[in-house]
CSV table of C-alpha atoms in Angstrom, one decimal:
chain,number,residue,atom,x,y,z
A,613,MET,CA,-29.9,-10.5,10.6
A,614,ARG,CA,-26.9,-8.9,8.7
A,615,THR,CA,-24.2,-11.1,7.7
A,616,MET,CA,-21.0,-10.3,9.1
A,617,VAL,CA,-17.9,-9.5,6.6
A,618,PRO,CA,-14.9,-11.3,6.7
A,619,ALA,CA,-11.6,-9.3,7.1
A,620,ARG,CA,-10.5,-10.1,3.5
A,621,LYS,CA,-13.6,-9.0,2.0
A,622,ASN,CA,-14.0,-5.7,3.9
A,623,PRO,CA,-13.7,-2.8,1.3
A,624,PHE,CA,-12.0,-0.6,4.0
A,625,ALA,CA,-9.3,-3.1,5.0
A,626,THR,CA,-6.1,-1.4,5.4
A,627,GLY,CA,-4.4,-3.0,2.2
A,628,ARG,CA,-7.2,-1.7,0.2
A,629,ILE,CA,-7.0,1.9,1.5
A,630,LEU,CA,-3.1,1.7,1.0
A,631,GLN,CA,-3.7,1.3,-2.8
A,632,LEU,CA,-5.9,4.7,-2.9
A,633,ARG,CA,-3.6,7.2,-4.5
A,634,TYR,CA,-3.4,11.0,-3.7
A,635,GLN,CA,-6.3,13.0,-5.2
A,636,PHE,CA,-5.5,15.9,-6.8
A,637,ARG,CA,-8.3,19.0,-7.0
A,638,GLU,CA,-8.6,18.6,-10.5
A,639,SER,CA,-11.1,21.4,-10.7
A,640,ALA,CA,-8.6,23.7,-9.6
A,641,GLY,CA,-6.1,22.8,-12.4
A,642,ASP,CA,-3.9,20.9,-9.8
A,643,GLY,CA,-1.8,17.7,-10.7
A,644,TRP,CA,1.2,16.0,-11.3
A,645,PRO,CA,2.4,18.5,-13.8
A,646,GLN,CA,2.0,21.3,-11.7
A,647,LEU,CA,3.2,19.7,-8.8
A,648,LEU,CA,6.6,18.8,-10.0
A,649,GLY,CA,7.3,22.2,-11.7
A,650,GLU,CA,6.5,23.8,-8.6
A,651,LEU,CA,9.1,21.5,-6.7
A,652,LYS,CA,11.6,22.3,-9.3
A,653,LEU,CA,11.1,26.0,-8.8
A,654,LEU,CA,11.5,25.3,-4.9
A,655,SER,CA,15.1,23.3,-6.0
A,656,TYR,CA,13.5,20.4,-4.6
A,657,ARG,CA,13.3,21.3,-1.2
A,658,ALA,CA,10.0,21.6,0.1
A,659,ALA,CA,7.2,20.3,2.7
A,660,ILE,CA,3.8,18.7,2.5
A,661,ILE,CA,2.0,19.9,5.3
A,662,GLY,CA,-1.7,19.0,6.7
A,663,PRO,CA,-3.2,17.1,9.7
A,664,HIS,CA,-3.4,13.6,10.7
A,665,GLY,CA,-5.1,11.6,8.1
A,666,SER,CA,-5.0,14.2,5.1
A,667,GLY,CA,-2.9,12.2,2.8
A,668,LYS,CA,0.3,13.6,3.3
A,669,THR,CA,2.2,10.3,3.3
A,670,THR,CA,0.5,9.2,0.4
A,671,LEU,CA,1.5,12.2,-1.6
A,672,LEU,CA,5.2,11.7,-0.6
A,673,GLU,CA,5.0,8.1,-1.7
A,674,ASP,CA,3.4,8.8,-4.9
A,675,LEU,CA,5.8,11.8,-5.6
A,676,GLY,CA,8.6,9.3,-5.1
A,677,VAL,CA,7.5,7.2,-7.4
A,678,ARG,CA,7.3,9.8,-10.1
A,679,LEU,CA,10.7,11.0,-9.2
A,680,GLN,CA,12.2,7.9,-9.5
A,681,ARG,CA,11.0,7.9,-13.1
A,682,ASP,CA,12.4,11.3,-13.8
A,683,GLY,CA,15.7,9.8,-12.9
A,684,PHE,CA,16.3,10.5,-9.2
A,685,ARG,CA,17.2,8.2,-6.6
A,686,ILE,CA,15.1,8.3,-3.7
A,687,HIS,CA,15.8,7.9,0.2
A,688,PRO,CA,12.9,7.4,2.1
A,689,VAL,CA,12.8,7.7,6.0
A,690,PHE,CA,9.7,7.4,8.1
A,691,LEU,CA,9.1,8.8,11.9
A,692,ASN,CA,6.0,8.7,13.6
A,693,GLU,CA,4.8,8.9,17.3
A,694,GLN,CA,6.3,5.4,17.9
A,695,ASN,CA,9.5,5.8,15.9
A,696,ARG,CA,10.6,9.4,17.1
A,697,ASP,CA,14.1,8.7,17.3
A,698,TYR,CA,16.8,10.5,15.3
A,699,PRO,CA,17.5,8.3,12.1
A,700,ALA,CA,21.2,8.0,12.7
A,701,ASP,CA,21.8,4.9,10.7
A,702,PHE,CA,20.0,5.9,7.7
A,703,VAL,CA,22.0,9.1,7.5
A,704,ARG,CA,25.1,7.1,8.2
A,705,ARG,CA,24.4,4.9,5.3
A,706,ILE,CA,23.4,7.6,2.8
A,707,ARG,CA,25.5,10.8,3.9
A,708,ASP,CA,28.6,10.3,2.2
A,709,HIS,CA,27.0,9.4,-1.3
A,710,LEU,CA,24.5,12.0,-1.8
A,711,THR,CA,24.6,13.5,-4.9
A,712,SER,CA,22.5,16.2,-6.9
A,713,GLN,CA,20.4,12.8,-8.2
A,714,ASP,CA,19.6,11.8,-5.0
A,715,ILE,CA,16.4,13.3,-2.9
A,716,VAL,CA,15.5,12.4,0.6
A,717,LEU,CA,12.1,12.0,1.5
A,718,LEU,CA,11.4,12.7,5.2
A,719,ASP,CA,7.9,11.6,6.3
A,720,GLY,CA,7.1,12.8,9.7
A,721,CYS,CA,9.2,15.7,10.3
A,722,GLU,CA,7.4,16.8,13.2
A,723,GLN,CA,8.9,14.4,15.5
A,724,LEU,CA,12.1,15.9,14.9
A,725,SER,CA,12.9,18.3,17.4
A,726,PHE,CA,14.4,21.9,16.4
A,727,HIS,CA,18.0,20.8,17.0
A,728,ASN,CA,17.7,17.5,15.2
A,729,TRP,CA,16.0,18.6,12.2
A,730,TRP,CA,18.5,21.2,11.5
A,731,ARG,CA,21.0,18.3,12.3
A,732,PHE,CA,19.3,16.3,9.7
A,733,ARG,CA,19.1,18.8,7.3
A,734,TRP,CA,22.9,19.7,7.4
A,735,GLN,CA,23.7,16.2,7.3
A,736,VAL,CA,21.8,15.6,4.1
A,737,ARG,CA,22.8,18.8,2.5
A,738,ARG,CA,24.4,17.3,-0.4
A,739,ALA,CA,21.2,15.8,-1.9
A,740,GLY,CA,19.8,17.2,-4.7
A,741,GLY,CA,16.5,17.4,-2.6
A,742,LEU,CA,14.7,17.4,0.5
A,743,VAL,CA,11.0,16.7,0.7
A,744,ILE,CA,9.4,16.4,4.2
A,745,THR,CA,5.8,16.0,5.3
A,746,SER,CA,4.6,17.9,8.4
A,747,HIS,CA,1.9,18.7,10.6
A,748,ARG,CA,2.8,22.3,10.3
A,749,SER,CA,4.5,24.7,7.9
A,750,GLY,CA,7.5,26.4,8.5
A,751,ARG,CA,10.6,24.3,8.2
A,752,LEU,CA,10.8,24.4,4.6
A,753,PRO,CA,8.7,26.1,1.7
A,754,THR,CA,4.9,24.7,1.4
A,755,LEU,CA,4.8,22.4,-1.9
A,756,ARG,CA,1.4,21.6,-1.1
A,757,ASP,CA,-1.0,22.0,2.1
A,758,CYS,CA,-3.3,18.7,2.5
A,759,GLU,CA,-6.9,19.5,2.8
A,760,THR,CA,-9.6,17.2,3.4
A,761,SER,CA,-13.5,17.4,2.8
A,762,ALA,CA,-16.8,15.2,2.8
A,763,CYS,CA,-16.5,15.2,-0.9
A,764,LEU,CA,-13.0,13.8,-0.7
A,765,LEU,CA,-14.1,11.3,1.8
A,766,ALA,CA,-17.2,10.5,-0.4
A,767,ASP,CA,-15.0,9.9,-3.5
A,768,LEU,CA,-12.5,7.6,-1.6
A,769,ILE,CA,-15.8,5.6,-0.1
A,770,ASP,CA,-16.8,5.3,-4.1
A,771,GLN,CA,-13.5,4.3,-4.9
A,772,LEU,CA,-13.2,1.4,-2.5
A,773,LEU,CA,-16.8,0.1,-2.9
A,774,GLY,CA,-16.1,0.3,-6.7
A,775,ALA,CA,-19.8,1.9,-6.7
A,776,ALA,CA,-21.7,4.5,-5.3
A,777,SER,CA,-22.3,3.6,-1.6
A,778,SER,CA,-25.3,3.2,0.6
A,779,ILE,CA,-24.0,6.1,2.8
A,780,GLU,CA,-26.0,9.2,2.5
A,781,GLN,CA,-24.6,12.4,1.6
A,782,CYS,CA,-25.4,13.7,5.3
A,783,GLN,CA,-24.1,10.7,6.7
A,784,VAL,CA,-20.7,11.3,5.1
A,785,GLU,CA,-20.6,14.6,6.2
A,786,GLN,CA,-21.0,13.7,9.7
A,787,LEU,CA,-18.5,11.0,9.7
A,788,PHE,CA,-16.3,13.7,8.0
A,789,LEU,CA,-17.1,16.0,11.1
A,790,ARG,CA,-16.9,13.5,13.9
A,791,HIS,CA,-13.5,12.8,12.8
A,792,ARG,CA,-12.5,16.3,12.3
A,793,GLY,CA,-11.3,16.0,8.6
A,794,ASN,CA,-9.1,12.8,9.7
A,795,VAL,CA,-9.9,10.9,6.6
A,796,ARG,CA,-7.9,7.7,7.8
A,797,ASN,CA,-9.9,7.4,10.8
A,798,ALA,CA,-13.0,8.1,9.2
A,799,LEU,CA,-12.5,5.0,6.7
A,800,ARG,CA,-11.5,3.1,9.8
A,801,GLU,CA,-14.9,3.6,11.3
A,802,LEU,CA,-16.4,2.3,8.3
A,803,TYR,CA,-14.4,-0.7,8.4
A,804,ASP,CA,-16.1,-1.7,11.5
A,805,LEU,CA,-19.5,-0.7,10.0
A,806,ALA,CA,-18.7,-2.7,6.7
A,807,ALA,CA,-17.7,-5.8,9.1
A,808,LEU,CA,-21.3,-5.8,10.1
A,809,GLY,CA,-22.6,-5.4,7.0
A,810,GLU,CA,-23.7,-2.2,7.5
A,811,VAL,CA,-22.0,-0.6,4.3
A,812,PHE,CA,-22.4,-1.9,0.9
A,813,PRO,CA,-22.2,-0.9,-2.6
A,814,THR,CA,-25.6,0.1,-4.5
A,815,ARG,CA,-26.5,0.2,-8.1
A,816,ASN,CA,-27.7,3.6,-7.9
A,817,PRO,CA,-26.0,6.7,-6.8
A,818,THR,CA,-27.6,8.1,-4.0
A,819,HIS,CA,-25.4,11.0,-3.1
A,820,HIS,CA,-23.2,13.9,-3.6
A,821,SER,CA,-22.2,15.8,-6.8
B,1371,MET,CA,1.2,-10.6,-26.5
B,1372,ARG,CA,1.8,-10.7,-22.7
B,1373,GLN,CA,0.1,-13.3,-20.4
B,1374,LEU,CA,0.8,-15.1,-17.2
B,1375,ALA,CA,-0.9,-17.9,-15.9
B,1376,ILE,CA,-1.1,-20.6,-12.9
B,1377,GLN,CA,-3.3,-23.7,-14.0
B,1378,LEU,CA,-4.0,-25.9,-10.9
B,1379,ASP,CA,-4.7,-29.5,-11.6
B,1380,ASP,CA,-8.2,-30.4,-11.5
B,1381,GLN,CA,-9.1,-26.7,-11.1
B,1382,ARG,CA,-8.6,-26.9,-7.3
B,1383,THR,CA,-8.3,-23.9,-5.3
B,1384,ALA,CA,-8.4,-25.4,-1.7
B,1385,PHE,CA,-6.6,-28.1,-0.1
B,1386,GLU,CA,-5.6,-29.7,2.9
B,1387,PRO,CA,-2.4,-28.6,4.9
B,1388,GLY,CA,0.7,-30.4,3.8
B,1389,GLU,CA,-1.3,-31.5,0.5
B,1390,ASN,CA,0.8,-32.1,-2.5
B,1391,ILE,CA,-0.2,-30.2,-5.5
B,1392,GLN,CA,0.5,-30.0,-9.2
B,1393,ALA,CA,0.5,-27.0,-11.3
B,1394,THR,CA,1.0,-25.7,-14.7
B,1395,ILE,CA,2.8,-22.2,-15.1
B,1396,GLU,CA,2.7,-20.4,-18.4
B,1397,TRP,CA,4.0,-17.0,-19.5
B,1398,SER,CA,4.1,-15.2,-22.9
B,1399,LEU,CA,6.1,-12.1,-22.8
B,1400,PRO,CA,7.3,-9.6,-25.4
B,1401,TYR,CA,10.9,-9.9,-24.1
B,1402,GLU,CA,13.2,-12.3,-22.5
B,1403,PRO,CA,13.1,-11.9,-18.7
B,1404,GLN,CA,15.8,-12.4,-16.3
B,1405,SER,CA,14.1,-15.1,-14.3
B,1406,LEU,CA,10.7,-15.9,-13.3
B,1407,GLU,CA,9.6,-17.0,-9.6
B,1408,PHE,CA,6.9,-19.1,-8.7
B,1409,ARG,CA,6.0,-18.7,-4.8
B,1410,VAL,CA,3.6,-19.8,-2.2
B,1411,VAL,CA,2.8,-16.7,-0.1
B,1412,TRP,CA,0.7,-15.8,2.7
B,1413,SER,CA,-0.7,-12.3,3.5
B,1414,THR,CA,-3.2,-10.8,6.2
B,1415,ALA,CA,-5.9,-8.6,5.4
B,1416,GLY,CA,-8.1,-6.5,7.7
B,1417,LYS,CA,-8.3,-3.4,10.0
B,1418,GLY,CA,-4.3,-3.5,10.7
B,1419,THR,CA,-1.1,-2.9,8.2
B,1420,PRO,CA,-0.7,-6.0,5.9
B,1421,ASP,CA,1.7,-8.7,6.4
B,1422,VAL,CA,3.4,-11.0,4.0
B,1423,GLY,CA,5.5,-13.8,3.9
B,1424,ILE,CA,6.9,-16.0,1.3
B,1425,GLU,CA,7.0,-19.8,2.3
B,1426,HIS,CA,8.2,-21.5,-0.8
B,1427,THR,CA,10.0,-20.1,-4.2
B,1428,THR,CA,10.8,-21.9,-7.3
B,1429,THR,CA,13.1,-19.8,-9.3
B,1430,ILE,CA,13.3,-20.5,-13.5
B,1431,ASP,CA,16.6,-18.6,-14.6
B,1432,SER,CA,16.8,-17.4,-18.1
B,1433,PRO,CA,13.6,-18.4,-19.4
B,1434,ARG,CA,12.4,-18.2,-22.8
B,1435,GLN,CA,10.0,-15.5,-23.7
B,1436,GLN,CA,7.4,-18.2,-24.2
B,1437,ASP,CA,7.0,-21.4,-22.4
B,1438,SER,CA,5.4,-23.5,-19.5
B,1439,ARG,CA,6.6,-25.5,-17.0
B,1440,ARG,CA,4.9,-28.2,-14.3
B,1441,ILE,CA,5.4,-27.5,-10.6
B,1442,GLU,CA,4.9,-29.9,-8.1
B,1443,LEU,CA,5.6,-29.2,-4.3
B,1444,LYS,CA,4.0,-30.0,-0.7
B,1445,LEU,CA,1.9,-27.0,0.4
B,1446,PRO,CA,2.6,-25.8,4.0
B,1447,ALA,CA,1.2,-27.4,6.9
B,1448,ALA,CA,0.2,-24.3,8.6
B,1449,PRO,CA,-0.9,-21.5,9.2
B,1450,TYR,CA,-4.4,-22.2,8.0
B,1451,SER,CA,-6.2,-20.1,6.0
B,1452,PHE,CA,-8.6,-18.2,8.1
B,1453,SER,CA,-11.1,-15.1,8.3
B,1454,GLY,CA,-12.6,-13.3,11.4
B,1455,THR,CA,-13.9,-9.5,11.0
B,1456,LEU,CA,-10.7,-8.1,12.2
B,1457,ILE,CA,-8.1,-10.3,10.3
B,1458,SER,CA,-7.7,-12.7,7.3
B,1459,LEU,CA,-5.0,-15.0,6.4
B,1460,VAL,CA,-4.7,-15.5,2.8
B,1461,TRP,CA,-2.7,-18.4,1.1
B,1462,ALA,CA,-1.8,-17.5,-2.7
B,1463,LEU,CA,0.2,-18.9,-5.6
B,1464,GLU,CA,2.1,-16.0,-7.7
B,1465,LEU,CA,4.1,-16.3,-10.9
B,1466,VAL,CA,6.3,-13.1,-10.8
B,1467,VAL,CA,8.5,-11.8,-13.7
B,1468,LEU,CA,12.0,-10.2,-12.9
B,1469,PRO,CA,13.4,-7.8,-12.8
B,1470,THR,CA,9.7,-5.6,-14.1
B,1471,ASN,CA,7.9,-7.5,-11.2
B,1472,GLU,CA,4.7,-8.1,-13.2
B,1473,SER,CA,3.0,-11.0,-11.6
B,1474,PHE,CA,-0.1,-13.2,-11.8
B,1475,ARG,CA,-1.8,-14.4,-8.6
B,1476,THR,CA,-4.2,-16.9,-7.6
B,1477,GLU,CA,-5.7,-17.1,-4.2
B,1478,ILE,CA,-6.0,-20.5,-2.5
B,1479,THR,CA,-6.9,-22.1,0.7
B,1480,ILE,CA,-5.1,-24.2,2.7
B,1481,ALA,CA,-6.9,-25.6,6.0
B,1482,PRO,CA,-8.5,-28.6,7.5
B,1483,GLY,CA,-11.2,-30.2,5.4
B,1484,ALA,CA,-10.0,-27.7,2.5
B,1485,ARG,CA,-12.3,-24.8,4.0
B,1486,GLU,CA,-11.0,-21.5,5.4
B,1487,VAL,CA,-11.5,-21.5,9.3
B,1488,LEU,CA,-13.9,-19.2,10.1
B,1489,LEU,CA,-13.2,-17.5,13.4
B,1490,GLN,CA,-17.0,-16.6,15.2
B,1491,ARG,CA,-17.8,-13.5,17.0
B,1492,VAL,CA,-18.2,-14.2,20.7
B,1493,ALA,CA,-21.4,-12.3,22.1
B,1494,ALA,CA,-20.6,-9.7,24.8
B,1495,LYS,CA,-22.0,-11.0,28.3
């Protein structure tokens, strides 16, 4: 009988997943210099798009850190299905103080109606930049379209386990397909399997290139 | 050289709720920090979003670049350190440098018998 794994030792605990940073496709020449250069060309007004669990929020958070390092003041606001109200308090707090050194980061732009999106965009117009995440393109020029893959999922699993995992390549692919590319939900399923002691690191790589 | 450390007396890391503990905090930094904070914190880990709470803070203002201090305090009586498959509550001692937020952390157990409470799985009927 496998030993149950306590939550604090589960490699797929949410706290560990939140520490994962956005994975660029470095083989395609992508990385922070490219992204920041493109954002500048877009006058710091752009969108990160992608489906649920594709890393949009992670990329937006990582972007905020880099923009701060570059001297910008960052103003993040988060919307989701449980918190869809127009961020009136947030806007009221910042709108009179925005300058070209301020960048507003809006996570979950798809939660705003057409009217409220234009209202928000007008009220933060004095900011030096506005970067949003959204499920679909159209509201601002696309900076990045977050795509997921079974290979990405496998890489994230290896990072969380700190070694090659006991999960075969085909199992990773099935997991990826079962969750329709939603990496977050795939990792949540692995949490349950790990809790039962059914996922563990191995010494020798068993899968994927 | 950069070093932060918390040395618990007798190298113990498991305690009874409300127990008095003694420790030595040490630091060696390449600059003079604004302040240092010794904290007793709890956090949750598991499938949900982590929560964190600070139960005790000892502040050392204008510390030298390199020094050590003795800390004596009474640990909280609750909540106990516990673990199930979905959630764990973890206690820790932290030494945090301000304003850089460099930190050192050591996890401890606070529970009856100085043993983490393990939540057992109930078999489905």
